[in-house]
Coordinates of C-alpha atoms in Angstrom, one line a residue:
Q1 CA -104.4 -40.1 17.2
A2 CA -107.4 -40.3 14.9
R3 CA -105.1 -39.5 12.0
L4 CA -102.9 -42.4 12.9
S5 CA -105.7 -44.9 13.3
T6 CA -107.2 -44.1 9.9
A7 CA -103.8 -44.5 8.2
I8 CA -103.2 -48.1 9.3
R9 CA -104.7 -51.1 7.6
P10 CA -106.0 -54.0 9.7
N11 CA -102.9 -56.2 9.1
L12 CA -100.6 -53.4 10.3
L13 CA -101.8 -52.9 13.8
R14 CA -98.4 -53.5 15.2
Y15 CA -95.9 -51.0 16.2
L16 CA -93.5 -50.8 13.3
G17 CA -96.1 -50.6 10.6
A18 CA -97.9 -48.0 12.7
C19 CA -94.9 -45.7 13.1
R20 CA -93.8 -45.8 9.5
H21 CA -97.3 -45.0 8.2
W22 CA -97.6 -42.2 10.7
M23 CA -94.3 -40.8 9.5
A24 CA -95.5 -40.9 5.9
E25 CA -98.7 -39.1 7.0
R26 CA -96.6 -36.3 8.5
E27 CA -95.1 -35.3 5.1
E28 CA -96.4 -32.5 3.0
P29 CA -98.9 -33.5 0.3
K30 CA -97.3 -34.2 -3.1
A31 CA -98.4 -33.4 -6.6
P32 CA -99.5 -36.5 -8.5
A33 CA -96.4 -38.5 -9.5
G34 CA -95.4 -39.4 -13.0
Q35 CA -94.9 -43.0 -14.2
E36 CA -92.5 -45.2 -12.3
Q37 CA -89.2 -45.4 -14.2
V38 CA -85.5 -46.2 -14.1
T39 CA -83.4 -43.2 -14.9
K40 CA -79.7 -42.7 -15.6
I41 CA -77.9 -39.9 -13.8
G42 CA -74.6 -38.4 -14.9
T43 CA -72.3 -39.3 -17.8
G44 CA -70.5 -42.3 -16.3
A45 CA -70.5 -45.7 -17.9
R46 CA -72.4 -47.5 -15.1
R47 CA -76.1 -47.7 -15.3
I48 CA -79.1 -49.6 -14.0
R49 CA -82.0 -51.4 -15.7
A50 CA -85.2 -53.1 -14.5
R51 CA -84.9 -56.9 -14.3
Y52 CA -88.1 -58.1 -12.7
T53 CA -90.7 -57.3 -10.1
C54 CA -91.9 -59.7 -7.4
S55 CA -95.6 -59.4 -6.4
P56 CA -96.6 -61.8 -3.6
G57 CA -100.3 -60.9 -4.2
Y58 CA -101.3 -60.4 -0.6
K59 CA -104.8 -59.0 0.0
P60 CA -104.8 -56.4 1.5
V61 CA -101.4 -55.3 0.3
S62 CA -98.7 -56.0 2.8
D63 CA -95.8 -53.7 3.1
C64 CA -92.3 -55.1 2.4
F65 CA -90.1 -54.5 5.4
C66 CA -86.9 -56.2 4.4
V67 CA -85.1 -57.7 1.3
R68 CA -81.9 -59.8 1.4
F69 CA -79.9 -61.7 -1.2
S70 CA -78.4 -65.1 -0.1
P71 CA -74.6 -65.3 0.3
D72 CA -74.4 -67.5 -2.9
D73 CA -76.6 -65.1 -5.0
Q74 CA -79.1 -67.9 -5.5
Y75 CA -82.1 -66.6 -3.6
L76 CA -83.8 -63.3 -2.6
A77 CA -85.7 -63.2 0.7
A78 CA -88.4 -60.7 1.4
S79 CA -90.4 -60.1 4.6
F80 CA -93.8 -58.5 4.9
A81 CA -96.1 -56.8 7.4
N82 CA -98.3 -59.8 7.4
G83 CA -95.5 -61.9 8.8
A84 CA -94.8 -63.9 5.7
I85 CA -91.3 -64.5 4.3
N86 CA -91.1 -65.1 0.5
I87 CA -88.1 -66.7 -1.1
Y88 CA -87.5 -65.9 -4.8
N89 CA -85.1 -67.3 -7.3
A90 CA -82.6 -64.3 -7.6
E91 CA -82.0 -64.8 -11.3
S92 CA -85.6 -65.2 -12.5
G93 CA -87.8 -63.7 -9.7
K94 CA -89.8 -66.9 -9.5
Q95 CA -91.2 -67.7 -6.1
E96 CA -89.5 -70.8 -4.6
F97 CA -90.7 -70.9 -1.0
V98 CA -93.0 -69.2 1.5
L99 CA -92.2 -69.2 5.2
N100 CA -94.4 -68.2 8.2
N101 CA -97.5 -67.9 6.0
V102 CA -100.3 -67.7 8.5
E103 CA -103.1 -66.7 6.1
G104 CA -106.2 -68.8 6.8
K105 CA -105.0 -70.2 10.1
D106 CA -107.4 -70.1 13.0
G107 CA -106.8 -67.4 15.5
L108 CA -104.0 -65.7 13.5
N109 CA -106.0 -63.0 11.7
M110 CA -103.6 -60.4 13.2
P111 CA -100.2 -61.7 12.1
L112 CA -97.0 -60.2 13.3
P113 CA -94.8 -58.2 11.0
T114 CA -91.5 -59.8 10.2
T115 CA -89.3 -56.7 10.6
Q116 CA -85.9 -57.9 9.4
L117 CA -84.0 -60.8 7.9
R118 CA -80.5 -62.1 7.6
W119 CA -79.0 -65.1 5.9
R120 CA -76.6 -67.2 8.0
P121 CA -73.2 -66.8 6.3
H122 CA -71.9 -69.8 4.4
T123 CA -68.9 -70.9 6.5
A124 CA -67.2 -74.2 7.5
Q125 CA -69.0 -73.9 10.8
S126 CA -72.4 -74.2 9.2
K127 CA -73.4 -77.8 8.5
T128 CA -76.9 -76.8 7.3
K129 CA -77.1 -74.4 4.4
S130 CA -79.9 -72.2 3.3
V131 CA -80.7 -71.0 6.8
L132 CA -82.4 -67.6 7.3
I133 CA -83.0 -65.8 10.6
S134 CA -85.9 -63.4 11.1
V135 CA -87.2 -61.2 13.9
N136 CA -90.7 -59.8 14.5
A137 CA -92.4 -56.9 16.3
E138 CA -94.5 -58.9 18.7
F139 CA -94.5 -57.5 22.2
D140 CA -92.5 -60.6 23.2
G141 CA -90.3 -60.4 20.1
Q142 CA -89.2 -63.7 18.5
I143 CA -86.0 -64.7 16.7
L144 CA -86.7 -67.5 14.3
H145 CA -84.2 -69.7 12.4
W146 CA -85.6 -71.1 9.2
H147 CA -84.5 -73.8 6.8
I148 CA -85.9 -72.4 3.6
K149 CA -86.1 -75.6 1.5
S150 CA -88.1 -77.6 4.0
G151 CA -90.0 -74.6 5.4
K152 CA -89.3 -75.7 8.9
C153 CA -88.5 -73.3 11.8
L154 CA -85.4 -74.8 13.3
H155 CA -85.3 -72.7 16.5
T156 CA -87.2 -70.0 18.3
I157 CA -85.8 -67.5 20.8
T158 CA -88.2 -65.1 22.6
E159 CA -87.2 -61.8 24.1
K160 CA -89.8 -61.1 26.7
G161 CA -91.3 -57.6 26.6
N162 CA -89.1 -56.5 23.7
Q163 CA -90.3 -55.8 20.1
L164 CA -87.5 -56.6 17.8
F165 CA -86.7 -54.4 14.8
C166 CA -83.2 -55.4 13.7
L167 CA -80.5 -58.0 13.7
D168 CA -77.2 -58.9 12.1
Y169 CA -74.7 -61.7 11.8
F170 CA -70.9 -61.5 12.2
A171 CA -69.2 -62.4 8.9
D172 CA -68.2 -65.9 9.9
G173 CA -71.7 -66.8 11.2
S174 CA -70.4 -67.6 14.7
Q175 CA -72.7 -65.0 16.4
F176 CA -75.6 -62.7 15.8
A177 CA -77.1 -59.7 17.6
T178 CA -80.6 -58.2 18.0
A179 CA -82.0 -54.8 19.0
G180 CA -85.4 -53.1 19.3
R181 CA -87.8 -51.4 21.6
D182 CA -85.9 -51.8 24.9
R183 CA -82.7 -50.0 23.6
L184 CA -80.4 -52.9 24.4
V185 CA -78.2 -54.9 22.0
R186 CA -78.1 -58.6 22.7
V187 CA -75.4 -60.9 21.4
Y188 CA -76.1 -64.6 20.8
D189 CA -73.9 -67.6 20.1
E190 CA -75.0 -69.2 16.8
A191 CA -74.0 -72.8 17.8
T192 CA -75.9 -72.9 21.1
K193 CA -78.5 -70.2 20.4
R194 CA -77.8 -68.8 23.9
L195 CA -77.6 -65.2 24.9
V196 CA -73.9 -64.5 25.8
Q197 CA -74.0 -60.7 26.4
T198 CA -76.3 -57.7 26.7
L199 CA -74.8 -54.4 25.7
Q200 CA -76.2 -51.3 27.4
G201 CA -75.2 -47.8 28.4
G202 CA -71.9 -46.1 27.9
D203 CA -68.9 -44.8 29.8
M204 CA -71.1 -41.9 31.1
K205 CA -68.6 -39.4 29.9
E206 CA -68.6 -39.5 26.1
T207 CA -71.4 -42.0 25.5
A208 CA -74.6 -43.1 27.3
G209 CA -76.0 -45.7 25.0
H210 CA -79.4 -45.5 23.4
S211 CA -82.4 -43.5 24.9
N212 CA -85.0 -44.6 22.3
R213 CA -85.9 -47.5 20.0
V214 CA -83.2 -49.1 17.8
F215 CA -84.0 -49.8 14.1
S216 CA -80.6 -50.7 12.6
L217 CA -77.7 -52.9 13.6
K218 CA -74.4 -53.8 11.9
Y219 CA -71.3 -55.8 12.8
H220 CA -67.8 -54.6 11.8
P221 CA -66.7 -56.8 8.8
Q222 CA -63.5 -57.9 10.5
H223 CA -63.9 -57.4 14.2
P224 CA -66.6 -59.4 16.0
H225 CA -66.4 -57.3 19.1
I226 CA -67.5 -54.1 17.3
L227 CA -71.1 -53.3 16.4
L228 CA -73.0 -50.3 15.3
S229 CA -76.7 -49.5 16.2
G230 CA -78.9 -46.5 15.4
G231 CA -82.5 -45.4 15.9
W232 CA -84.8 -42.6 17.1
D233 CA -82.5 -40.9 19.6
N234 CA -80.4 -39.2 16.9
T235 CA -77.3 -41.2 17.5
V236 CA -75.4 -44.2 16.2
Q237 CA -73.7 -46.1 19.0
V238 CA -70.4 -47.9 18.5
W239 CA -70.4 -50.9 20.9
D240 CA -67.4 -53.0 22.1
T241 CA -68.3 -56.4 23.6
R242 CA -64.9 -56.4 25.4
R243 CA -66.2 -53.5 27.5
G244 CA -69.9 -54.3 27.5
H245 CA -71.1 -50.8 26.6
S246 CA -71.0 -48.1 24.0
V247 CA -67.5 -46.6 23.5
R248 CA -68.2 -44.0 20.7
S249 CA -71.2 -42.1 19.3
L250 CA -72.1 -40.5 16.0
W251 CA -74.4 -37.6 16.6
N252 CA -77.4 -36.2 14.6
C253 CA -78.2 -39.5 12.8
Y254 CA -82.0 -40.0 12.9
L255 CA -82.4 -43.7 11.8
C256 CA -85.8 -45.1 11.2
G257 CA -85.0 -48.3 9.2
D258 CA -82.1 -50.5 8.1
S259 CA -79.8 -47.6 7.3
V260 CA -76.5 -48.0 9.0
D261 CA -73.6 -49.9 7.3
F262 CA -69.9 -50.4 7.2
T263 CA -67.9 -50.4 4.1
S264 CA -66.3 -53.8 3.3
D265 CA -62.9 -52.8 4.7
G266 CA -64.5 -51.3 7.8
S267 CA -62.9 -47.9 7.2
Q268 CA -66.2 -45.9 6.8
I269 CA -69.7 -45.9 8.2
L270 CA -72.7 -45.1 6.1
T271 CA -75.9 -43.6 7.6
G272 CA -79.2 -42.7 6.1
S273 CA -81.5 -40.4 8.2
W274 CA -85.2 -39.8 7.9
R275 CA -85.0 -36.1 7.0
T276 CA -84.7 -33.9 4.0
D277 CA -81.4 -32.2 4.9
K278 CA -78.1 -34.0 5.0
A279 CA -79.8 -37.4 5.0
L280 CA -77.0 -39.6 3.5
Q281 CA -73.6 -39.4 5.1
L282 CA -70.3 -41.2 5.2
W283 CA -68.2 -41.2 8.4
D284 CA -64.5 -42.1 8.9
F285 CA -64.6 -44.8 11.4
G286 CA -60.9 -44.6 12.4
A287 CA -60.9 -40.8 13.2
G288 CA -59.9 -40.9 16.8
D289 CA -62.4 -41.4 19.6
N290 CA -65.2 -39.8 17.7
A291 CA -65.9 -40.7 14.1
Q292 CA -65.9 -37.6 11.8
I293 CA -68.1 -36.9 8.8
A294 CA -66.2 -37.7 5.7
E295 CA -68.9 -36.6 3.3
T296 CA -72.5 -35.5 3.2
V297 CA -73.8 -37.0 -0.1
E298 CA -75.9 -34.6 -2.0
W299 CA -79.2 -36.2 -2.9
K300 CA -80.2 -33.6 -5.5
S301 CA -78.7 -33.9 -9.0
A302 CA -78.7 -32.1 -12.3
S303 CA -81.8 -34.1 -13.4
S304 CA -83.7 -33.8 -10.1
Q305 CA -84.0 -31.1 -7.4
S306 CA -86.0 -33.4 -5.1
T307 CA -84.9 -34.7 -1.7
C308 CA -85.7 -38.0 0.0
M309 CA -86.2 -38.9 3.6
L310 CA -84.3 -42.2 4.0
F311 CA -85.5 -45.4 5.5
A312 CA -82.8 -47.6 4.0
A313 CA -79.1 -47.2 3.0
Q314 CA -76.6 -49.9 2.1
C315 CA -73.1 -50.2 0.7
S316 CA -72.3 -52.7 -2.0
K317 CA -70.6 -55.9 -0.9
D318 CA -67.6 -55.8 -3.3
A319 CA -64.1 -55.4 -1.7
G320 CA -64.1 -51.6 -2.3
S321 CA -67.8 -50.9 -1.5
S322 CA -67.8 -49.1 -4.8
M323 CA -71.6 -48.3 -4.7
I324 CA -74.2 -47.0 -2.3
L325 CA -78.0 -47.5 -2.6
A326 CA -80.5 -45.6 -0.5
G327 CA -84.2 -44.9 -0.6
G328 CA -87.2 -43.6 1.4
S329 CA -90.2 -41.5 1.5
Q330 CA -91.4 -38.0 0.4
E331 CA -90.1 -38.5 -3.1
N332 CA -90.6 -42.3 -2.9
E333 CA -87.5 -43.2 -4.8
A334 CA -84.2 -45.2 -4.5
K335 CA -80.9 -43.8 -5.8
F336 CA -77.6 -45.5 -6.8
F337 CA -74.3 -43.8 -6.2
M338 CA -70.7 -44.5 -7.1
R339 CA -68.3 -44.4 -4.2
P340 CA -64.7 -43.8 -5.5
P341 CA -61.6 -45.4 -3.8
G342 CA -61.0 -43.5 -0.6
G343 CA -64.7 -42.8 -0.1
R344 CA -64.7 -39.1 -1.2
G345 CA -66.5 -37.6 -4.2
V346 CA -69.6 -39.8 -4.2
E347 CA -71.8 -39.2 -7.3
P348 CA -75.2 -40.6 -8.3
F349 CA -75.5 -42.8 -11.5
G350 CA -79.1 -44.0 -11.5
A351 CA -82.4 -43.9 -9.7
L352 CA -85.8 -45.7 -9.5
I353 CA -88.2 -42.8 -9.3
N354 CA -92.0 -42.1 -9.0
L355 CA -92.8 -45.1 -6.9
P356 CA -96.4 -45.1 -5.6
K357 CA -95.3 -45.7 -2.0
P358 CA -92.1 -45.2 0.2
V359 CA -89.1 -47.4 -0.1
F360 CA -88.5 -49.3 3.2
T361 CA -85.6 -51.6 2.3
V362 CA -82.7 -52.1 -0.1
D363 CA -80.0 -54.6 -0.7
F364 CA -77.1 -55.4 -3.1
A365 CA -76.5 -58.9 -4.3
P366 CA -73.1 -60.2 -3.1
N367 CA -71.8 -60.2 -6.7
S368 CA -72.8 -56.5 -6.9
R369 CA -74.6 -57.1 -10.2
M370 CA -78.1 -56.8 -8.9
A371 CA -80.0 -54.8 -6.3
A372 CA -83.4 -55.3 -4.7
I373 CA -85.8 -52.5 -3.5
G374 CA -88.8 -53.3 -1.2
S375 CA -91.6 -50.8 -0.9
A376 CA -94.8 -50.1 1.1
D377 CA -96.8 -51.1 -2.0
G378 CA -95.8 -54.7 -1.2
L379 CA -93.7 -55.1 -4.3
V380 CA -90.0 -56.1 -4.6
R381 CA -88.2 -54.6 -7.6
V382 CA -84.9 -56.0 -8.8
L383 CA -82.6 -54.1 -11.0
D384 CA -79.4 -55.1 -12.9
I385 CA -76.3 -53.0 -12.5
V386 CA -74.3 -52.9 -15.7

C-alpha cells in the first residue's frame, strides 16, 4: 500500500491512474533506456516517420489516457489524467481547443481523469458536427457530449456509483455504449440520450458475463446488436443486445486498456493483453460458438528481443485493416504491423522505441496515413505512415 501511494502524483488520486501506475511499479527494474527513436523493422516498403509531438504543458505532468482522430481526419483529440481534453489540428499538431480545463477553478484541485473519448460519427442523422463524447473515472461516472468549436458541454449523463473506463459508438452514430467498474455494459440512444438497455451476465452454460472491471469496449462494424468488452477477468465477452446478455467468450485475454478491436469487415478480433507472453492476438470471429485464435503475433523481431505488456491495440481503419498498432509498458514502446489479406502472417514494419514512460493509448487516422501514440509522460506523438 505504501508503494502504491508513493507512486501516484496528486493529480492522479483516482482509480484508473492509480491502477496503471501500480502496474508499472510491479515490473522488474530496467536498465537505462537509449534515446527515443523511430525504427524500421523488416525489408518491406512501408515505414513510419515522426511528424510532430504535442505537449500540453501541464504541471505536474498529466498522463495521456486516450487519443482519437476525428472522422474527417481534421482533428486529433487527447484526454488527460487532469480531466482536460485537448483538440489539435491533425495536420500541423497546433492546439485548436481545450475542453474541460479545470485548472485554477475553485474547489477543483483534484480533477477527474477523462478516461476515454470517441467522436460522434459523421452521418445524416447528425445535425451538429464536431461532437466528441467523453467518460470519466469519478465514483459517479459522467458521460459528456462536447461541441469542440464552442467548448460547450451539450449534455451530461451520470451513472451513479460506477466509474467509467470505456465507451464506443456504433458506426452510424445512432447509439453508444459504456462500461467500467460495475461490470455492466449500458447502451444509450444517441438522439434521446436515454439508457435503452443494460447488458449483464450470460447464458450460465458457456458464458457468465464479466466478474471484474471493464476497460475496453467495441461495436461490431456492421451489426449494432453485437459488442465486445474486455477487462481484468481474463475474458473478452461477446454481447448480443437481442438476448440481453453475453453469448460468447474469448478466454485468457487480460485487458487493462483500450485494447480490443474488430477488423473493418468484422471477421477478426484483435486483443492486446498486459503480459509478456502471447500479448497480441487475432481471433476468428466467425469460428462457431467460440471464437478461435487465428494468430498470436510475435512481438520480438530480428532487431529486438524485447517484449511489451500491452495497454493499447488497434486495427487500421482502411477496408482491409491492413495494419495493427499496439503499445504498452515494460519496454515502453509502440509497434506497427502489417496484416496481410486473410489476417494470417502478421509482420512488424516499424516501432517507436525507448520512450520514457509507458504507452497508454494509440489510434490510426481514418485515412490510415497517420497514427497517434499517447503516453504516461503526457505527450502525444504523431507519426506518418508511408
